[in-house]
Coordinates of C-alpha atoms in Angstrom, one line a residue:
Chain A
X6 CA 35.1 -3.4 22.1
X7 CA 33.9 -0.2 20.0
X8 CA 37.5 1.0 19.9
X9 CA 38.4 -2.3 18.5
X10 CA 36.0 -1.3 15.8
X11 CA 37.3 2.1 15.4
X12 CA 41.1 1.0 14.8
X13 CA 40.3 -1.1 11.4
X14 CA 41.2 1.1 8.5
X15 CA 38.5 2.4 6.6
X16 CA 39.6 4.7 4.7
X17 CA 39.4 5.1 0.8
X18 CA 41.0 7.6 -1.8
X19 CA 39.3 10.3 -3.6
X20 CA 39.1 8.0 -6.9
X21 CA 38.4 5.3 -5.0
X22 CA 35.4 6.9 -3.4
X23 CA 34.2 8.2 -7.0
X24 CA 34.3 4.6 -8.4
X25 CA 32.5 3.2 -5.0
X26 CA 29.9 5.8 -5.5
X27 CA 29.6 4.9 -9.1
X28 CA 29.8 1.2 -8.4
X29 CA 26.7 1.9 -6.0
X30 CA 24.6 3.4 -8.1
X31 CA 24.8 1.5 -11.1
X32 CA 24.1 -1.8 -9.2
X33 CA 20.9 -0.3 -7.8
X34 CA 19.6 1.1 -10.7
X35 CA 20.2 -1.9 -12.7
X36 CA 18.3 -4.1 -9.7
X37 CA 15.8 -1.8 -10.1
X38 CA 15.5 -1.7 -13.8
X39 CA 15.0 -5.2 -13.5
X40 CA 12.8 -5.5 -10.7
X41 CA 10.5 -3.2 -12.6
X42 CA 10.3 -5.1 -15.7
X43 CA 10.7 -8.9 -13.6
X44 CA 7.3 -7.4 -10.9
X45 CA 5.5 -6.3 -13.7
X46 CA 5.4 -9.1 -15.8
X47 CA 4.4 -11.4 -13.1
X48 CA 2.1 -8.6 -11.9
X49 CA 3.4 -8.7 -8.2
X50 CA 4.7 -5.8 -7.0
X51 CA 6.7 -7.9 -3.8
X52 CA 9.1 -9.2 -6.3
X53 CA 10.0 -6.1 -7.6
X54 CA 10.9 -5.1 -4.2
X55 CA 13.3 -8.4 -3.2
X56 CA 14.9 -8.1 -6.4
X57 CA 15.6 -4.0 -5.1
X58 CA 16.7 -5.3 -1.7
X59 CA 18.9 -7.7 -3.1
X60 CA 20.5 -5.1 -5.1
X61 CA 21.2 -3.0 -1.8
X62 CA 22.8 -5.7 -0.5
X63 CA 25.0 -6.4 -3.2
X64 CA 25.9 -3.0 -3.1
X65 CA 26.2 -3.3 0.1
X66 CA 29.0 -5.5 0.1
X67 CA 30.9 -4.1 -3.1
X68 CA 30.9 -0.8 -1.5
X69 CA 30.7 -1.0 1.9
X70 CA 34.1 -2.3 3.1
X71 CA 37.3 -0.8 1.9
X72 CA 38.3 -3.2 -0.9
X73 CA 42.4 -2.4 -2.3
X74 CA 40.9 -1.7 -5.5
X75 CA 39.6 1.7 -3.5
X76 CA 43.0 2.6 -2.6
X77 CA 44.8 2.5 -5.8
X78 CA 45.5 6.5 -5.9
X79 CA 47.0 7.1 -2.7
X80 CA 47.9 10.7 -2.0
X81 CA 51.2 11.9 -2.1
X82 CA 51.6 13.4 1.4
X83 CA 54.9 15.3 2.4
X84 CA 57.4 13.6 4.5
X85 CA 57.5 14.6 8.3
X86 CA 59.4 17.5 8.9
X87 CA 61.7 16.7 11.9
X88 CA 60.8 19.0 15.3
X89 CA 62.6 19.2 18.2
X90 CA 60.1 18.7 21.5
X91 CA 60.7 21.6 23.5
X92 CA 59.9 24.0 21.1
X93 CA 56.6 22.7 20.7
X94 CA 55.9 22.8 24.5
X95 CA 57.0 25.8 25.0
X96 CA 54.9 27.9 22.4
X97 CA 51.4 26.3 23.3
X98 CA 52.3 27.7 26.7
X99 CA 53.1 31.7 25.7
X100 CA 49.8 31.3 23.9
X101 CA 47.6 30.2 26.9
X102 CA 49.2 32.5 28.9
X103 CA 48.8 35.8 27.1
X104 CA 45.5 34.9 26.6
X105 CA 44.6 34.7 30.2
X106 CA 46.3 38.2 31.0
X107 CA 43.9 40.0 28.4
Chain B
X10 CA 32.5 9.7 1.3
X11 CA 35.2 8.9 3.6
X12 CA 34.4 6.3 6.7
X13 CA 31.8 3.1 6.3
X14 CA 28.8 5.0 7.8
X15 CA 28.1 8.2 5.3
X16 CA 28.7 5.4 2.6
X17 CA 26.3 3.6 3.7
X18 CA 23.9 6.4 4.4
X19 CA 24.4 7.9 0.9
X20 CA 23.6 4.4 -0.2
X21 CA 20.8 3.7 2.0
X22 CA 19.2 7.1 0.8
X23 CA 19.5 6.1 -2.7
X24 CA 18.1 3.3 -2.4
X25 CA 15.0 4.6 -0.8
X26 CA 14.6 7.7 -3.3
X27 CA 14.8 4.6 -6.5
X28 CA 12.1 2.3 -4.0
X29 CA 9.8 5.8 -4.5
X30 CA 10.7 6.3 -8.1
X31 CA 9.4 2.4 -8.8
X32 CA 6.0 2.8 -6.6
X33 CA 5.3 5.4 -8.9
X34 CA 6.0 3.5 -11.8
X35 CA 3.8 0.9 -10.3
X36 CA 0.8 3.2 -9.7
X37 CA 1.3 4.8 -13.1
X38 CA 0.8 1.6 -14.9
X39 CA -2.4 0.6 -13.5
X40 CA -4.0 4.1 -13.1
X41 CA -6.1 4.2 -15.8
X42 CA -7.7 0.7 -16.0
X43 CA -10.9 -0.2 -16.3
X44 CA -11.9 -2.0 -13.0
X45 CA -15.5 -2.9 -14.2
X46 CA -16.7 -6.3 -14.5
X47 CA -20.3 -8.1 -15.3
X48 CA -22.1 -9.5 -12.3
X49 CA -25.3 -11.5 -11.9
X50 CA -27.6 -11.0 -9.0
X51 CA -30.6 -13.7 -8.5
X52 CA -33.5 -12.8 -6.0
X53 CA -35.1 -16.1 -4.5
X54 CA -37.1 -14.7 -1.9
X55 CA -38.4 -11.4 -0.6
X56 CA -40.5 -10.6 2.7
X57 CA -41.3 -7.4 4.3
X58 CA -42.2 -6.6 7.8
X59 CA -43.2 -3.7 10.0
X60 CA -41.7 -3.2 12.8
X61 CA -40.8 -1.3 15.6
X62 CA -37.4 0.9 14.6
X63 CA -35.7 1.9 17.6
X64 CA -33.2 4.2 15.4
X65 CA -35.3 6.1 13.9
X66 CA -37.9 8.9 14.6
X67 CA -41.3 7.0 14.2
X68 CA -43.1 4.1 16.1
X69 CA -42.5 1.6 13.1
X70 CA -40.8 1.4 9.7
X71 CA -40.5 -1.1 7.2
X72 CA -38.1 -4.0 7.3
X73 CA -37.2 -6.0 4.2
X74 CA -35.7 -9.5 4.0
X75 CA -34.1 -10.6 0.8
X76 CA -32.3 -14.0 0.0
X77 CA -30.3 -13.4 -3.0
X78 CA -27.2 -15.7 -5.4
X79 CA -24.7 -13.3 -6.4
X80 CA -21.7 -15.1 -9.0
X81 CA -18.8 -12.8 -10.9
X82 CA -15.6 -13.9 -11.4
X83 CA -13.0 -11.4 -10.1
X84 CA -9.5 -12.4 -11.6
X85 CA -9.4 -9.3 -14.2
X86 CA -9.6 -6.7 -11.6
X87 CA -6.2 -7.7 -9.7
X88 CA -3.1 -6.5 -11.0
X89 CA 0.1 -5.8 -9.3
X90 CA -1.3 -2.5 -7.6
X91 CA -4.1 -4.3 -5.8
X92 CA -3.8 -5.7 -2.5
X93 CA -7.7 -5.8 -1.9
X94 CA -11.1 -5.6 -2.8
X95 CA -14.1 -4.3 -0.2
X96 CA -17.3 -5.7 -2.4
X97 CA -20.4 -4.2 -0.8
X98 CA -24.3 -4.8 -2.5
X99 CA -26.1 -1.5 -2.2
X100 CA -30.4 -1.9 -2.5
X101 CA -31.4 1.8 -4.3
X102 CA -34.9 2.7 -4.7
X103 CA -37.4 5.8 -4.3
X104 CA -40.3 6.4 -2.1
X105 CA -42.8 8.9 -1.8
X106 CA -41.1 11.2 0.7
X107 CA -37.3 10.6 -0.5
X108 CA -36.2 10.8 -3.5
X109 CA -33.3 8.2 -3.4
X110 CA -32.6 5.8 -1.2
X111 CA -29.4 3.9 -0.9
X112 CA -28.7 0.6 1.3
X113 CA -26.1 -1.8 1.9
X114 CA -27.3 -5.2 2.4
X115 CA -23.9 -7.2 2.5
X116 CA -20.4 -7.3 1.8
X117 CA -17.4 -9.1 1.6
X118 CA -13.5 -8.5 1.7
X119 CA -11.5 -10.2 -0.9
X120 CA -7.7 -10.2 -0.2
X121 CA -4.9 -11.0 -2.7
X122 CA -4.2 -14.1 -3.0
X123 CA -8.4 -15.0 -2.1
X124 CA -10.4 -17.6 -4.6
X125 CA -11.5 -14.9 -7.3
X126 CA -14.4 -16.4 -8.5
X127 CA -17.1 -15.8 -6.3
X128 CA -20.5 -18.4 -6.5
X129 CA -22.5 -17.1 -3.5
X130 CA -26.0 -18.8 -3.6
X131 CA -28.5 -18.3 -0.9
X132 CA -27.4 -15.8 1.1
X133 CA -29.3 -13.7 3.6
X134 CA -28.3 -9.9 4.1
X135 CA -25.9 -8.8 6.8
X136 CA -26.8 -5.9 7.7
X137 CA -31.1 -4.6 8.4
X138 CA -32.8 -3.4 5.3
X139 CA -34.8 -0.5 7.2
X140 CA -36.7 1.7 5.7
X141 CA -36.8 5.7 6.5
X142 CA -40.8 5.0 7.0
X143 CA -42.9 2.7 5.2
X144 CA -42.3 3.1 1.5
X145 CA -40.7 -0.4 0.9
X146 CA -44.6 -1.7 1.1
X147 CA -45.7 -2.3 -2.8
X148 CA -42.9 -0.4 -3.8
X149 CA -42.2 -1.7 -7.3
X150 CA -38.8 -1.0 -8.3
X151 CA -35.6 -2.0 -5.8
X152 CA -32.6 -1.9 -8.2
X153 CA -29.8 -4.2 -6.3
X154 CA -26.1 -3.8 -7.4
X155 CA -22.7 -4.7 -6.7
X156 CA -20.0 -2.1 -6.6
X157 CA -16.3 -2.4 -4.5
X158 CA -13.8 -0.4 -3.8
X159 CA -10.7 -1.2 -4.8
X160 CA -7.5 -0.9 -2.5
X161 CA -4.4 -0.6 -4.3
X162 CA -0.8 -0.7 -3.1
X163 CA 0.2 2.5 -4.2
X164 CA -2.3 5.4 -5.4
X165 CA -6.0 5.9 -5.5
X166 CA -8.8 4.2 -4.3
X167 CA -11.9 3.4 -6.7
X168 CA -15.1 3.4 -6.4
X169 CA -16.7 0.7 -9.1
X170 CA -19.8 -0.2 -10.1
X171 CA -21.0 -3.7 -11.8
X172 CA -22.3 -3.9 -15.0
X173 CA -25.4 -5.9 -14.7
X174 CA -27.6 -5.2 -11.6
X175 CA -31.1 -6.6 -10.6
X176 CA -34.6 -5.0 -10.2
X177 CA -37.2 -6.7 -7.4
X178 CA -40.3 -5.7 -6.3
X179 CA -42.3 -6.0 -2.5
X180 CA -45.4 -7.4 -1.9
X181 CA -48.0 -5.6 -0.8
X182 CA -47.9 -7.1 2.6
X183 CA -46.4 -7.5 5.6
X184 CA -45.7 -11.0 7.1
X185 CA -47.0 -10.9 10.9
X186 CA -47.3 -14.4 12.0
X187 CA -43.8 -16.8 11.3
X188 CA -40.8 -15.0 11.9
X189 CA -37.7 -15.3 10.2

């Protein structure tokens, strides 16, 4: 079951991980802006704290999962360069073994 | 920043570090309030006896009995920074050989949330009114006040006194016979 969990894609670009992090903190500050003002003018200090939790969670799920908008910037990698299969078996092997003899 | 976990813990830290930043906001609002109110105190009836005091040093000490009304209305002194008060009546007086002497005869707890206003009428003391000796006998002046402590949600706790306390005096005997 966990590697079921492991396969789905989370992954996010570099923009897309700025405007996440962004997206984050401005919802949490504004809950807690809010809260502040909300708790003390009922003068109960519980309040203030739902309205924070209920800005974590709505951060939560803005954030959280990798939405498309996070992946707009893709990076550019290079194409695969095309290798033959017994080159690369045979050099890992010279390696291993001139380690051994020193 | 890149997988779902150090999101969330960069989130989750956040979080926590505003949730401090507002409990300070919440105990800077309230920390310079005045948390005294008036309170009236009525005596209806004081005894004394002497008897034996298995606490302290001598054969027998004085033991005073006090039936007293207290009534203050509370609702000023909870704000959103209070989660309780401890209310507590302290008897203070002087005798010959000390100088001050400080007793708590009862007290109450008063939650959030509690009926504020508080209408107490008749009540006996909780806790023995002993003397260190026998200098409550004819002693003239027993000053009775009300003071709590007040337990907040985030910052200090105070110590406040009542404004408005009440002054009783002994007799100059000791009840033997009926007991109480």
């Amino acid at each position: 079951m966990l590697s079921a969990f492991k396969s789905i894609p989370t992954h996010m670009d570099y923009k897309g991980q700025k405007l996440a992090e962004q997206i984050f903190q401005g919802v949490i500050l504004l809950s807690a802006v809010i809260g502040f003002i909300y708790g003390f003018t009922i003068q109960q200090f519980g309040w203030t704290v739902y309205i924070m939790l209920a800005g974590f969670t709505i951060s939560c799920l803005l954030t959280l999962p990798p939405w498309p908008v996070y992946r707009k910037n893709p990076l550019n990698w290079q194409p695969a360069m095309p290798e033959t299969s017994g080159e690369n078996r045979d050099k890992p092997q010279e390696i291993q073994k001139k380690k051994k003899h020193k | 920043m890149n997988t779902v976990l150090s999101r969330a813990n960069s989130l989750f830290a956040f979080s926590l570090s505003v949730m401090a930043a507002l409990t300070f906001g919440c105990f800077i609002t309230t920390a310079f309030k005045d948390r005294s109110i008036p309170v009236d105190i009525h005596v209806s009836k004081v005894m004394i006896k002497n008897v034996d005091d298995f606490t302290g040093p001598r054969e027998r000490s004085d033991l005073g009995f006090v039936t007293f009304d207290i009534s203050a209305n509370l609702q000023p002194i909870f704000d959103w920074n209070v989660k309780e008060l401890f209310l507590y009546l302290t008897a203070e007086y002087s005798t010959k050989s000390n100088a001050l002497n400080q007793v708590v005869l009862w007290d109450k707890i008063v939650l959030r949330g509690d009926n504020t206003k508080l209408n107490l009428k008749d009540v006996k003391s909780k806790y023995f009114f002993f003397d260190d000796g026998n200098g409550l006998r004819a002693n003239k002046n027993i000053t009775l006040t009300l003071s709590w402590n007040v337990v907040p949600n985030a910052g200090i706790l105070p110590l406040v006194m009542g404004s408005g306390h009440k002054s009783l005096a002994f007799p100059e005997t000791y009840e033997t016979s009926k007991s109480y």
